[in-house]
Structure formats: structure tokens, C-alpha cells
mmCIF file of C-alpha atoms in Angstrom:
data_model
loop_
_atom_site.group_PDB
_atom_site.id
_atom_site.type_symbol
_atom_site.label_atom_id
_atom_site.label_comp_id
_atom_site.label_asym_id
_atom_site.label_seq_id
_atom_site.Cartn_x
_atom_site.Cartn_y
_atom_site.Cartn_z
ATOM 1 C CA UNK A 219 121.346 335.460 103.215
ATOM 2 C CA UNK A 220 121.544 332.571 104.979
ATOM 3 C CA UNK A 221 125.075 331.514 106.615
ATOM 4 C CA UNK A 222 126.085 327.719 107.007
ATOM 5 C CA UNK A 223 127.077 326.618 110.159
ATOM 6 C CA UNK A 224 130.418 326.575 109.177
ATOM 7 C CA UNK A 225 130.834 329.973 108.149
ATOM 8 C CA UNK A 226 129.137 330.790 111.623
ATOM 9 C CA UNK A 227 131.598 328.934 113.543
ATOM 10 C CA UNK A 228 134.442 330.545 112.067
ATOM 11 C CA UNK A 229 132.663 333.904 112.395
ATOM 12 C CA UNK A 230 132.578 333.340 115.874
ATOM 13 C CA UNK A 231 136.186 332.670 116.686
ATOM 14 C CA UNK A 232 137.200 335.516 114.410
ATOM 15 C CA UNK A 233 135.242 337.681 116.519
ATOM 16 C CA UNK A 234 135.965 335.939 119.944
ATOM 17 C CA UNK A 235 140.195 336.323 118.747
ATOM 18 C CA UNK A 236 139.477 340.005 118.779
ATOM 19 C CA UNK A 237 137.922 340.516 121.506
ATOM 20 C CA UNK A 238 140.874 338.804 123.489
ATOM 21 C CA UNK A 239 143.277 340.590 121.270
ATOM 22 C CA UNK A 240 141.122 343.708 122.667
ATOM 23 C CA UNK A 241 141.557 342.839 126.185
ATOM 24 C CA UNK A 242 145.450 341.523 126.083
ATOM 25 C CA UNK A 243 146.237 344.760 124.179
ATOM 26 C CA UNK A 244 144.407 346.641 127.327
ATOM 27 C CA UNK A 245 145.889 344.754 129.927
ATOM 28 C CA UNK A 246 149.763 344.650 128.439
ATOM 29 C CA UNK A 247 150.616 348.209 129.356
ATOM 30 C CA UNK A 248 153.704 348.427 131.260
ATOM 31 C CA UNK A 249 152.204 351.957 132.483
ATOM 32 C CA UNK A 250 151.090 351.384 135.822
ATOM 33 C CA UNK A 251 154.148 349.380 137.180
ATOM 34 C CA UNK A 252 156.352 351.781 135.990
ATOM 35 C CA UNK A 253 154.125 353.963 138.262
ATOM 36 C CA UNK A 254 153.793 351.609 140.849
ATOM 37 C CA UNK A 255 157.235 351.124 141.569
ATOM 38 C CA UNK A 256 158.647 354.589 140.623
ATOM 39 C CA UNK A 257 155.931 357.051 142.498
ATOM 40 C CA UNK A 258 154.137 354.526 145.004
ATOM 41 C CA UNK A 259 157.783 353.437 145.469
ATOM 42 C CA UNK A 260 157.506 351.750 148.991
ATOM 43 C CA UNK A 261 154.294 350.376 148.520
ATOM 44 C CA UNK A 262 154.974 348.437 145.170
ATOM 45 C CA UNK A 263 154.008 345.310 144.974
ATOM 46 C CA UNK A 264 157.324 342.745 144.395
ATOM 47 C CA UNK A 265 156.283 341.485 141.131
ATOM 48 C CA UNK A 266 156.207 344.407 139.542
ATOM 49 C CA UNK A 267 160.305 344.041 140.162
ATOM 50 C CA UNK A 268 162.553 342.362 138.338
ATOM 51 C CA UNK A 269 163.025 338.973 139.931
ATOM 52 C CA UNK A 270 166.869 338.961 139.633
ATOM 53 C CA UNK A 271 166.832 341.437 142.413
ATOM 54 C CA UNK A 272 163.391 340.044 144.290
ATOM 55 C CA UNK A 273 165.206 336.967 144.164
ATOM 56 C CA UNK A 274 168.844 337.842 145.708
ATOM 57 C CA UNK A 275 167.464 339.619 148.387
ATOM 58 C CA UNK A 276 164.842 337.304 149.200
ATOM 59 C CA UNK A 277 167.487 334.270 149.849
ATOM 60 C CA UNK A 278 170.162 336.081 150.628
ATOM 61 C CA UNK A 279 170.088 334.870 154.089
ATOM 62 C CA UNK A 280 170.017 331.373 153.399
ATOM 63 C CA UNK A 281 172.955 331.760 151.220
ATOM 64 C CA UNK A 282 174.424 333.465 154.330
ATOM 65 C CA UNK A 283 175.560 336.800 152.551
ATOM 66 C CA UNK A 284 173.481 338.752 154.964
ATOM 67 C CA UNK A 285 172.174 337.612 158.544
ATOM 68 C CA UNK A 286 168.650 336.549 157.675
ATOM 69 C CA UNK A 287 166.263 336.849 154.154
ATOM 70 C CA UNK A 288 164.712 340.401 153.268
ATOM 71 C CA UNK A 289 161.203 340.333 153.800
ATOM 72 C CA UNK A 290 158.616 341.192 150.516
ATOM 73 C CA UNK A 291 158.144 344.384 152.003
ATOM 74 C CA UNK A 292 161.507 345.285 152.654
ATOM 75 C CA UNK A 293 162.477 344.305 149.398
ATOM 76 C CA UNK A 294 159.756 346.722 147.472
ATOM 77 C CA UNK A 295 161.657 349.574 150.119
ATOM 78 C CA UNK A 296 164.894 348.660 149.259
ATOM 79 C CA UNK A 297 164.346 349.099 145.409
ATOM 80 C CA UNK A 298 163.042 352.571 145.865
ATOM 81 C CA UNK A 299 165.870 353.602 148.035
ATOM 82 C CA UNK A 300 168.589 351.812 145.809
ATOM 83 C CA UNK A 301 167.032 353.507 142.497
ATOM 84 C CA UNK A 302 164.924 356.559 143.126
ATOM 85 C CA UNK A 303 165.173 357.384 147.028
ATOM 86 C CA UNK A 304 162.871 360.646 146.840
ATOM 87 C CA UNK A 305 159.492 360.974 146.647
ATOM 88 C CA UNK A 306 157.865 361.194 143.060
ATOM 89 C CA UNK A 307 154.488 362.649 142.542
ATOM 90 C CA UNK A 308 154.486 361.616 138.785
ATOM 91 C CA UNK A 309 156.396 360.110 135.772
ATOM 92 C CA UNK A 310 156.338 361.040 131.920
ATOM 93 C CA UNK A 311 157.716 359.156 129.319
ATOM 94 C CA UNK A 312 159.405 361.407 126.924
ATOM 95 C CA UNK A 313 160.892 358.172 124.617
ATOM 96 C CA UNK A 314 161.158 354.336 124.851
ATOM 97 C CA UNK A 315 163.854 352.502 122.965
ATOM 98 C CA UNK A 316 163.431 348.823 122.475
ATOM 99 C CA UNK A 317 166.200 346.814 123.243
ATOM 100 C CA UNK A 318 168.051 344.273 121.940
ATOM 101 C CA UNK A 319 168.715 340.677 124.134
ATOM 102 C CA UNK A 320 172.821 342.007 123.660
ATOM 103 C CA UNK A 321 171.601 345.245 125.382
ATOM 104 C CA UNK A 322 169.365 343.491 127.959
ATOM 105 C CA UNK A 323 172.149 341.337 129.149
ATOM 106 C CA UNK A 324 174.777 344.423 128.675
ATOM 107 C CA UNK A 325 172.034 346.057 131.546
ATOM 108 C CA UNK A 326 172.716 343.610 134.135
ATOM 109 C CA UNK A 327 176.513 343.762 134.045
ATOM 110 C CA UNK A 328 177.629 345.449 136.798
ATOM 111 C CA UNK A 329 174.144 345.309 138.794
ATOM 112 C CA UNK A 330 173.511 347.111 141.464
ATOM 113 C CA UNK A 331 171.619 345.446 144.458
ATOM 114 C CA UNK A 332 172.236 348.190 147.173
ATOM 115 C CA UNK A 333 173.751 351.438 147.486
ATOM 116 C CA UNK A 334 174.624 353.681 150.763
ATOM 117 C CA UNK A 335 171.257 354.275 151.575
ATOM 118 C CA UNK A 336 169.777 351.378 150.857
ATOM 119 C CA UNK A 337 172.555 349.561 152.729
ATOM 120 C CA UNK A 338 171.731 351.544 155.442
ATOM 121 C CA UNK A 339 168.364 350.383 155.530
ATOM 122 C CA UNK A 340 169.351 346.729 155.569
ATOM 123 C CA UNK A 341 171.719 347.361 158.338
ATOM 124 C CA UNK A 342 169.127 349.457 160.787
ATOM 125 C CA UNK A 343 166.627 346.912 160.397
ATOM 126 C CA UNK A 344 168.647 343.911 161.443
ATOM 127 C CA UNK A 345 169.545 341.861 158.084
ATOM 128 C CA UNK A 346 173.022 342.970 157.819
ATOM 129 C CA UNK A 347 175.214 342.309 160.522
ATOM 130 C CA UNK A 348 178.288 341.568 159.492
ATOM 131 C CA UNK A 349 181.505 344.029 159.327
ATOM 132 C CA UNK A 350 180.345 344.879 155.485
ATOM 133 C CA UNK A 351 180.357 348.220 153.418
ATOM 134 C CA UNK A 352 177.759 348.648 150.663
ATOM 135 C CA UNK A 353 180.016 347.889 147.684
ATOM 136 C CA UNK A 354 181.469 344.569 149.744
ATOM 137 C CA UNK A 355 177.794 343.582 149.673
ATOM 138 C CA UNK A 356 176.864 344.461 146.159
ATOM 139 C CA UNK A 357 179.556 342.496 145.190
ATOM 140 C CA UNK A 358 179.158 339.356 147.106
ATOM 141 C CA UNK A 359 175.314 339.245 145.905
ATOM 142 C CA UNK A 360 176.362 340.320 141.845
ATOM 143 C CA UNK A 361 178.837 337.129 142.148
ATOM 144 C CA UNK A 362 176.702 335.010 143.883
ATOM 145 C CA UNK A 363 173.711 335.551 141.476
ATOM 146 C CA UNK A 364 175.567 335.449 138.222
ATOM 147 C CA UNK A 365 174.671 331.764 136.986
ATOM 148 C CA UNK A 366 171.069 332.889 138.247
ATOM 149 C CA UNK A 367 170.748 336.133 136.620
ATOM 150 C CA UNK A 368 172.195 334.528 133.327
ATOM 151 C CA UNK A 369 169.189 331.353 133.705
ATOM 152 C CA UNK A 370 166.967 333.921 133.966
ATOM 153 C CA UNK A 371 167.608 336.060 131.185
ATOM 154 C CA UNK A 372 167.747 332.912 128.892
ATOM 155 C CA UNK A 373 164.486 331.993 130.172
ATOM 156 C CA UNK A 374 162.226 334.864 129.590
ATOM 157 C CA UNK A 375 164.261 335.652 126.359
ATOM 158 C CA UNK A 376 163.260 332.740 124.749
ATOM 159 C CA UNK A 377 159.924 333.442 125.256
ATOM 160 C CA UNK A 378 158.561 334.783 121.735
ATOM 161 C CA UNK A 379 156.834 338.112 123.572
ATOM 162 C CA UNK A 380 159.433 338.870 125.255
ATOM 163 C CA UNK A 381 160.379 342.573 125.165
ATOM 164 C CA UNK A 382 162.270 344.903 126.754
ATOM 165 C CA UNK A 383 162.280 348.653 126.999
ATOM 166 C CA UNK A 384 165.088 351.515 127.681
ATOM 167 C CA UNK A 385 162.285 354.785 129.203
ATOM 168 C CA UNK A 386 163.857 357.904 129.071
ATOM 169 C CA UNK A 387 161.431 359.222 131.933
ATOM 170 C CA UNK A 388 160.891 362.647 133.414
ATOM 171 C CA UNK A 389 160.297 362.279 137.055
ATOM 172 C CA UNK A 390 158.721 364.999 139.417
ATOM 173 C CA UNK A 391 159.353 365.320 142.699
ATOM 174 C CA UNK A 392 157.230 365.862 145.788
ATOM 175 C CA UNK A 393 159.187 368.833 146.335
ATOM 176 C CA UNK A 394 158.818 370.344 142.627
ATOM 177 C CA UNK A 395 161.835 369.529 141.372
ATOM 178 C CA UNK A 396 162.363 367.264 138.359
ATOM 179 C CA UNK A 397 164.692 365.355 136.662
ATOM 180 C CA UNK A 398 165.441 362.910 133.637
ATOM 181 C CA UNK A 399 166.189 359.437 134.359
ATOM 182 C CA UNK A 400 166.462 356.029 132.005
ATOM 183 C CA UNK A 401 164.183 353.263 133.179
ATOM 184 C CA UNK A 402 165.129 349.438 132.149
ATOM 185 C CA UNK A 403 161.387 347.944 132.339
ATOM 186 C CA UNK A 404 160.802 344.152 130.506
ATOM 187 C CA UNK A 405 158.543 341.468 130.275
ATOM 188 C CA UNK A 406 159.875 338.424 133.106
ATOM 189 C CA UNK A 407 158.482 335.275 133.194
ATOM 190 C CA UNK A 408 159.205 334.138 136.857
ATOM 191 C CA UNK A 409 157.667 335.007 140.243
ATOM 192 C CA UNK A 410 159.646 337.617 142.474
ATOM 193 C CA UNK A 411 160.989 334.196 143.894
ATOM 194 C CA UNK A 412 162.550 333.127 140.750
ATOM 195 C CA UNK A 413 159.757 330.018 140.235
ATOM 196 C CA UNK A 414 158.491 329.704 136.437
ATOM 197 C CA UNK A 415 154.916 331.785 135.627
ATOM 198 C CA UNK A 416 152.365 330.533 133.046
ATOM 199 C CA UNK A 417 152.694 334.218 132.255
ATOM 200 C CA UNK A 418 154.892 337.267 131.216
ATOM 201 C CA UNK A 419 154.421 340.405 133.127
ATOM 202 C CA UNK A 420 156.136 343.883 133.026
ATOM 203 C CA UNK A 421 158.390 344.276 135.498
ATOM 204 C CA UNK A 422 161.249 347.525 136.385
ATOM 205 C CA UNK A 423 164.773 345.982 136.331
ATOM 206 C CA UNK A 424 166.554 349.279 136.917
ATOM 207 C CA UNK A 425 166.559 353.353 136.850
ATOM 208 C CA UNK A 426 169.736 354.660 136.114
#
């Protein structure tokens, strides 16, 4: 049987829709950030962090919270220290909960941008120099973010694949132990400095 050109045509972008179906539904696996920034930890790369913290930290000097910016590095450090601090050799999902845009913004209330050892961290190498405790400064950077955090949750909500994630995660440590942990993990669509993306990524926002 011989096809028409139409029918060809269409054939064709039937078949060329599936195979980028194929290679979206490859590539949109929130899998290896979550291992990225939970076991490789220090090494993460920044965008695979939510850029409400990237972001505070990043300009926190300019805003003249702390004594000077946190470097990319530093901030992919301070992350790991403020949420897992201890070395993971691997992660397993044992259930993921979709959320709801109430429950997203219900996760950043009360955010935490540094605890005691992550404070500490900031303090030995050089950004904070001012007579603050950890809380003071989680505080000052929660208030002084909350129009930004808000603009950014209304942003990448709006996009129509947008989705976000509650992981109820089993994490193993270096050491053999193990315990069970919630991970917040979400599509953004801004860079770690808070500029627009043509794109949505996954990205950890917090493990709790």
C-alpha cells in the first residue's frame, strides 16, 4: 500500500513525539540529584539545590547579613552540613508523596538556612564575622528572603510541570548505620542565582 505524503508526514511527527517523549521521560528522573546532593554531599553541584537557599547565601554579603557572599562551593558544603552532616554511602526511597502547592509553601515556613554546624563552617572560613549565633542568622536570612522565597514559589508553580515530592528516604551511613529521613525534592525553574531558566530541573529543597 502506498501512503500519501500526508499520511507520511504525520507518521513522522507521531514517531519523532515519541521518541522525545522517550528521551524527556529518561532524562526527568529526580534520582541522581537526590543522590548527588544527599551521598556526594560536598561535591554537589548548586543547581541541583533549591535556589531559595543557593540564592540567600550567595548574596548574603551584599545584603550585608554576613561579611562577604558564600562561594558556589561553599554553598553545596553548607547544605550537606545544614541537612545531612554525615557521610552517606547510599539512599533508598521507601515512598514519595506528591505534594500539594499549600504543602510546598507550608515547607518553606520556618526555613532553615544554617544550623550549629553549618554556622560553624561559615564562621571558620571567614563569611561570618559579626557577634551572631546560628538562630540570629537563620532568622535575619528567613526575613530577609521572604518576598523572594514567595516570587519564587509563584514562579515555578505556575509552571504546568511543576511538581513536587515529599521522599521518605532510608539513608546509610559510611559507618553502617542507617536511618529514615523525609526529603522535600521539586521541579525549580531558576538558576541557583535566582535568574529565570528556559527549563525546569529537580532540585532538593530540604531533608528533615
Amino acid at each position: 500500500m502506498k501512503l500519501s505524503t500526508e499520511l507520511k508526514i504525520l507518521i513522522a511527527v507521531i514517531v519523532g513525539a515519541i521518541v522525545l517523549w522517550g528521551i524527556y521521560a529518561l532524562s526527568d528522573n529526580f534520582t541522581k540529584t537526590l543522590t548527588d546532593v544527599i551521598v556526594k554531599g560536598r561535591g554537589a553541584s548548586i543547581e541541583e539545590i533549591d535556589p531559595i537557599y543557593t540564592n540567600a547565601l550567595m548574596n548574603a554579603g551584599t545584603y550585608q547579613i554576613i561579611s562577604k557572599n558564600v562561594s558556589k562551593e561553599d554553598i553545596a558544603k553548607n547544605f550537606w552540613l545544614t541537612y545531612v552532616g554525615k557521610d552517606v554511602s547510599s539512599i533508598k526511597i521507601i515512598k514519595k508523596t506528591k505534594l500539594s502547592k499549600a504543602q510546598v509553601n507550608d515547607a518553606f515556613k520556618g526555613y532553615t538556612f544554617v544550623n550549629g554546624e553549618s554556622f560553624d563552617f561559615l564562621k571558620k572560613a571567614g563569611y561570618v564575622t559579626k557577634n551572631l549565633t546560628a538562630q540570629q542568622l537563620n532568622t535575619l536570612l528567613s526575613n530577609y528572603n521572604l518576598s523572594t522565597i514567595q516570587t519564587m514559589l509563584n514562579t515555578r508553580e505556575g509552571i504546568p510541570q511543576f511538581v513536587a515530592y515529599k521522599l521518605e528516604v532510608q539513608m546509610t551511613f559510611k559507618d553502617g548505620n542507617s536511618k529514615n529521613a523525609n526529603v522535600i525534592i521539586m521541579r525549580a525553574i531558576s538558576s541557583a542565582t535566582g535568574q529565570p531558566y528556559k527549563h525546569l530541573r529537580w532540585v532538593v529543597s530540604k531533608v528533615y
